[in-house]
Coordinates of C-alpha atoms in Angstrom, one line a residue:
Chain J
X1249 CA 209.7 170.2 -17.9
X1250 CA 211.7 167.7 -19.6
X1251 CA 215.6 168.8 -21.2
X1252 CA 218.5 167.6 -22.8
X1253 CA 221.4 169.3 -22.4
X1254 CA 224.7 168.9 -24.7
X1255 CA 227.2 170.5 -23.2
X1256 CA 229.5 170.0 -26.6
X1257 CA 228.5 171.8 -29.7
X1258 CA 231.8 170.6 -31.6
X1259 CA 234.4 168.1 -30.7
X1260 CA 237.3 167.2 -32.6
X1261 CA 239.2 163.7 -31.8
X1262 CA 242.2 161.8 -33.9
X1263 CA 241.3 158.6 -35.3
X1264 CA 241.5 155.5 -33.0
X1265 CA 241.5 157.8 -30.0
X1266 CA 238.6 156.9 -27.6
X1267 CA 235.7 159.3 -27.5
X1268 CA 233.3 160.6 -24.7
X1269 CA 230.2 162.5 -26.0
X1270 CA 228.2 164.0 -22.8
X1271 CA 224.5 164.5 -22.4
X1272 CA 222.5 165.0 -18.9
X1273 CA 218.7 165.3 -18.8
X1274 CA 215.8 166.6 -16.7
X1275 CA 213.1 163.9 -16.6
X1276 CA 210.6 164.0 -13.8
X1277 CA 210.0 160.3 -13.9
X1278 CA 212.3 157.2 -14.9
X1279 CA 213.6 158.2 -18.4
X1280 CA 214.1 156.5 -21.7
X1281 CA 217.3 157.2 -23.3
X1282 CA 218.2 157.6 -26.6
X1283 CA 221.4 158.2 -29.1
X1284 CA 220.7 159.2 -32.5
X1285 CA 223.6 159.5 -35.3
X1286 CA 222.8 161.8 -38.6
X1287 CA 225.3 161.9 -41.4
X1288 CA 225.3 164.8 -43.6
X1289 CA 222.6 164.5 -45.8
X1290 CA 220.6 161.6 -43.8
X1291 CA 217.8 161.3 -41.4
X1292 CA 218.2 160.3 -38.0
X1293 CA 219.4 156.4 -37.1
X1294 CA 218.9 155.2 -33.3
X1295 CA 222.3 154.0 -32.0
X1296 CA 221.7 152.7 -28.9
X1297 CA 218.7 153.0 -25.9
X1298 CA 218.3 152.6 -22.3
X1299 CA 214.9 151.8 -20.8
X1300 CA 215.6 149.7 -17.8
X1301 CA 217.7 146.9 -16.0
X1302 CA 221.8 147.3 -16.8
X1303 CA 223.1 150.8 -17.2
X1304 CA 225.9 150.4 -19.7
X1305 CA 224.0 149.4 -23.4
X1306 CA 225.5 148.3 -26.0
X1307 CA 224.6 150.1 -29.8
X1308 CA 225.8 149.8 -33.1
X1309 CA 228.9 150.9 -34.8
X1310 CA 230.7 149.7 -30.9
X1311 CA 229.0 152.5 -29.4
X1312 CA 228.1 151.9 -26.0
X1313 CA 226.5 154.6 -23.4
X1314 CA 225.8 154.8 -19.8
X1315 CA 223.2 155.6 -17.4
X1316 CA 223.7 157.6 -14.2
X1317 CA 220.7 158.3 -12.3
X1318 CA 222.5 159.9 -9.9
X1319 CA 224.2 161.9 -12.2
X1320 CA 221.4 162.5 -14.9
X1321 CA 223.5 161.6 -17.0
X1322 CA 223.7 159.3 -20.6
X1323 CA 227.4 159.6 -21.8
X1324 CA 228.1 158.0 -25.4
X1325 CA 231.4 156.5 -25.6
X1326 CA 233.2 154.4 -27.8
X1327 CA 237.1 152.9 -27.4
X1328 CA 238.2 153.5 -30.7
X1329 CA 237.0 156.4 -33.3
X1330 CA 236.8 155.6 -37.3
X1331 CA 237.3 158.4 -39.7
X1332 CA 233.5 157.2 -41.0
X1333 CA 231.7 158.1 -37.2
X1334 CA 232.3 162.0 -38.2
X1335 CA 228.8 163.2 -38.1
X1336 CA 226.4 164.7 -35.7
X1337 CA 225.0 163.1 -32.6
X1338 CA 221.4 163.8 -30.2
X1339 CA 220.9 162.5 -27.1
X1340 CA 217.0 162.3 -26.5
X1341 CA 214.7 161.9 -24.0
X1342 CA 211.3 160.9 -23.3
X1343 CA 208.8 158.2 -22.5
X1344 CA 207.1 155.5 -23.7
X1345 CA 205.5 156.6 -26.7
X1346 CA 208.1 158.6 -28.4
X1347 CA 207.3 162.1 -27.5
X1348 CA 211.1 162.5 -27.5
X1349 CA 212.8 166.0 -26.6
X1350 CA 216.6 166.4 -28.1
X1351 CA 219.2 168.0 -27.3
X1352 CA 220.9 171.0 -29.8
X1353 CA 223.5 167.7 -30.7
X1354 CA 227.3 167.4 -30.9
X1355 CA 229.3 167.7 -34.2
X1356 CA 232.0 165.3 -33.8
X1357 CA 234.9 165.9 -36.2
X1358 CA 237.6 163.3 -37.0
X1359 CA 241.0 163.8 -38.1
X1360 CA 243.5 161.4 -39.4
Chain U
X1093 CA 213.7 147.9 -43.5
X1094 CA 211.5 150.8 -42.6
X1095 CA 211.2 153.5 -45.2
X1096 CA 210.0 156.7 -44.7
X1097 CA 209.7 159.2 -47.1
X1098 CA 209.5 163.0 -47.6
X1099 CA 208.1 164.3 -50.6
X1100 CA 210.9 166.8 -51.3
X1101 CA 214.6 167.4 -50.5
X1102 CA 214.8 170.7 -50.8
X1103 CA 211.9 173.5 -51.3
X1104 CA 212.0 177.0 -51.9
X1105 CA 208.9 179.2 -51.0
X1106 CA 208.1 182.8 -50.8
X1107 CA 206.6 184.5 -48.1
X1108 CA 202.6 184.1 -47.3
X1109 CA 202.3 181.1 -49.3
X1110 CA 200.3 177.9 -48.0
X1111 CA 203.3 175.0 -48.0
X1112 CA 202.8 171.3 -48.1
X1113 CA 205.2 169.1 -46.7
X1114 CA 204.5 165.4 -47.0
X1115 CA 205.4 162.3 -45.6
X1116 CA 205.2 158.5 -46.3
X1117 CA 205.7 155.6 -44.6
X1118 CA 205.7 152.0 -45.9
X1119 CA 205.7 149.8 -42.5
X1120 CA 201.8 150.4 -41.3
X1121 CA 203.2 152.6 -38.2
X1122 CA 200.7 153.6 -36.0
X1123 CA 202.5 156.7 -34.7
X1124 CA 204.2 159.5 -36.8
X1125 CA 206.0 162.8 -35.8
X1126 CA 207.1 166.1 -37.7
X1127 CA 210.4 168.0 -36.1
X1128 CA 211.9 170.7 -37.0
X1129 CA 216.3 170.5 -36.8
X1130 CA 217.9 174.3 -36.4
X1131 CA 221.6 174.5 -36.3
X1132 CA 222.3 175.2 -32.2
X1133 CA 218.9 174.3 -31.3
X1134 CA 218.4 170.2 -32.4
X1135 CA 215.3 169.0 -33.2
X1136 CA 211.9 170.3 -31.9
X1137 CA 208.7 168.8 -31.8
X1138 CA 206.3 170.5 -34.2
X1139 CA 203.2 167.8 -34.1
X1140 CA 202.8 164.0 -33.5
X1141 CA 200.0 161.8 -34.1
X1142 CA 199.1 158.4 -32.6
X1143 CA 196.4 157.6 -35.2
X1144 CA 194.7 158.5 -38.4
X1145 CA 192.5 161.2 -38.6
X1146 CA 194.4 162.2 -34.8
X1147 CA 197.0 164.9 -33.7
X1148 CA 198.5 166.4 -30.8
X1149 CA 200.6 169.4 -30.6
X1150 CA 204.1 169.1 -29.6
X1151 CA 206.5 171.7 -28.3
X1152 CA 206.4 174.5 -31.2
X1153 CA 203.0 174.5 -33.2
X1154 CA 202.4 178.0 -33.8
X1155 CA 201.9 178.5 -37.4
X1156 CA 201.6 174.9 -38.5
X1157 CA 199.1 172.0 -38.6
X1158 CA 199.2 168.7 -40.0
X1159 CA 196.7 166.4 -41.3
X1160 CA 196.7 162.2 -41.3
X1161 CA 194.0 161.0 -43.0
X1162 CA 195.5 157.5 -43.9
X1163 CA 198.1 155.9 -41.6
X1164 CA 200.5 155.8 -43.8
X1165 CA 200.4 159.5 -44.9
X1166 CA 201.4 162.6 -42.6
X1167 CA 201.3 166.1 -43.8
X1168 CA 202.4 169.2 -42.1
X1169 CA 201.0 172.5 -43.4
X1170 CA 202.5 175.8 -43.2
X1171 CA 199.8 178.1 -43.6
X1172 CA 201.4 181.2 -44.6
X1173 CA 204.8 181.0 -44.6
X1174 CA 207.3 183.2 -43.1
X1175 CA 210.9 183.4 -43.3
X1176 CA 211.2 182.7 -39.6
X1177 CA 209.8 178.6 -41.0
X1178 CA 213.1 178.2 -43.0
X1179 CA 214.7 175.2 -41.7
X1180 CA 215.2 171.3 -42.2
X1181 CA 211.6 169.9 -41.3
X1182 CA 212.0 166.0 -40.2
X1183 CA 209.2 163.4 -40.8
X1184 CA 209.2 160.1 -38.4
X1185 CA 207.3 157.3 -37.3
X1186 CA 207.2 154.3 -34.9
X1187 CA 205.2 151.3 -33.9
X1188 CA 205.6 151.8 -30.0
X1189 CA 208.2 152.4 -28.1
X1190 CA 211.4 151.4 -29.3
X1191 CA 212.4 153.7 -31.7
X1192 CA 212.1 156.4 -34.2
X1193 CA 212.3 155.8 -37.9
X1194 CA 213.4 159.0 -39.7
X1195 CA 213.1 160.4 -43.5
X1196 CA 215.6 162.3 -45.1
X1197 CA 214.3 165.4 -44.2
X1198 CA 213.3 168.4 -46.3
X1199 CA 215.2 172.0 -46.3
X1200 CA 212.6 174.4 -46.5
X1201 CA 213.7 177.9 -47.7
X1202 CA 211.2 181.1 -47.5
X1203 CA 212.3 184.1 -49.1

């Protein structure tokens, strides 16, 4: 069965430090990717998605992410962390169609 | 931009009553989705549907159903609620596959 697995339920980072957000996957076939941001009070907004061909994508907001098949793995990165990307984050998983399955997320706390 | 929109922010329901939750969307999508969000536990799919009057059970059905009788309109339907349903219920939709369009989402309460 397909899984996402967060392994960060809370991270806390100074602003303009870099920041690393961590998801790996269980996907029995070739995966589509996804970061999702939500802000308090707001629905879900994609940030960036892998389906095929180059393994680092570029999102919005300078996020970027990478792909590791050998790592199942779909870190979120980004160089440079703004007091306004405090909010919580998903990593999803699924295929074509969006029958996605999430992972628990990652509150991501900046201070100044 | 895509809009989709839930009937309520916030409800408050008792126990063992029938709940309506509804959803909108304005960009003729042909596929819509209702999650559920839980602190710890992210988002779970409750039912998806790929057309009108069509629906699919996702990951956690029990004790819903949903009903899409025009494309644009996507209900889920707690039967008899129980406090165990309190949570933030999240409409979506999507043409194919490149993304997920989210509403605001509701925060059911059942007391």
């Amino acid at each position: 069965a397909q899984s996402v697995t967060q392994p960060d339920i809370h991270i806390t980072v100074s602003e303009g430090a870099s920041l690393e957000l961590r998801c790996n996957y269980s996907y029995g076939a070739t995966p589509y990717l996804f970061w999702y941001v939500q802000s308090p009070g707001q629905g879900l907004q994609l940030l960036l998605k892998y389906f095929s061909g180059d393994t680092l994508v570029q999102g919005i907001k300078g996020f970027e992410a990478e792909f590791k098949r050998s790592q199942s793995s779909f870190n979120l990165r980004k160089p440079s962390v703004h007091w306004s990307d405090a909010a919580e984050y998903f990593c999803a998983v699924g295929a074509w169609g969006n029958k996605l399955v999430f992972g628990a997320g990652t509150i991501l706390r900046v201070k100044s | 931009d895509v809009k989709v929109t839930q009937s309520s922010r916030y409800l408050v329901k008792r126990t063992g009553e029938k709940v309506f939750l509804e959803c909108v969307q304005d960009m003729d999508h042909e596929n819509m989705f209702w999650y559920r969000q839980d602190p710890g536990l992210g988002l779970r799919l409750i039912y998806f549907s790929y057309d009108v009057k069509m629906k699919e059970k996702g990951d956690i059905p029990e004790g819903y159903s949903v009903s899409r009788e025009k494309k644009e309109r996507f209900s889920l339907i707690l039967e008899s609620a129980s406090t165990n349903q309190t949570s933030m219920y999240l409409c979506a939709s999507s043409l194919g596959g490149e993304k997920l369009f989210f509403g605001s989402g509701t925060q059911l309460s059942v007391l």
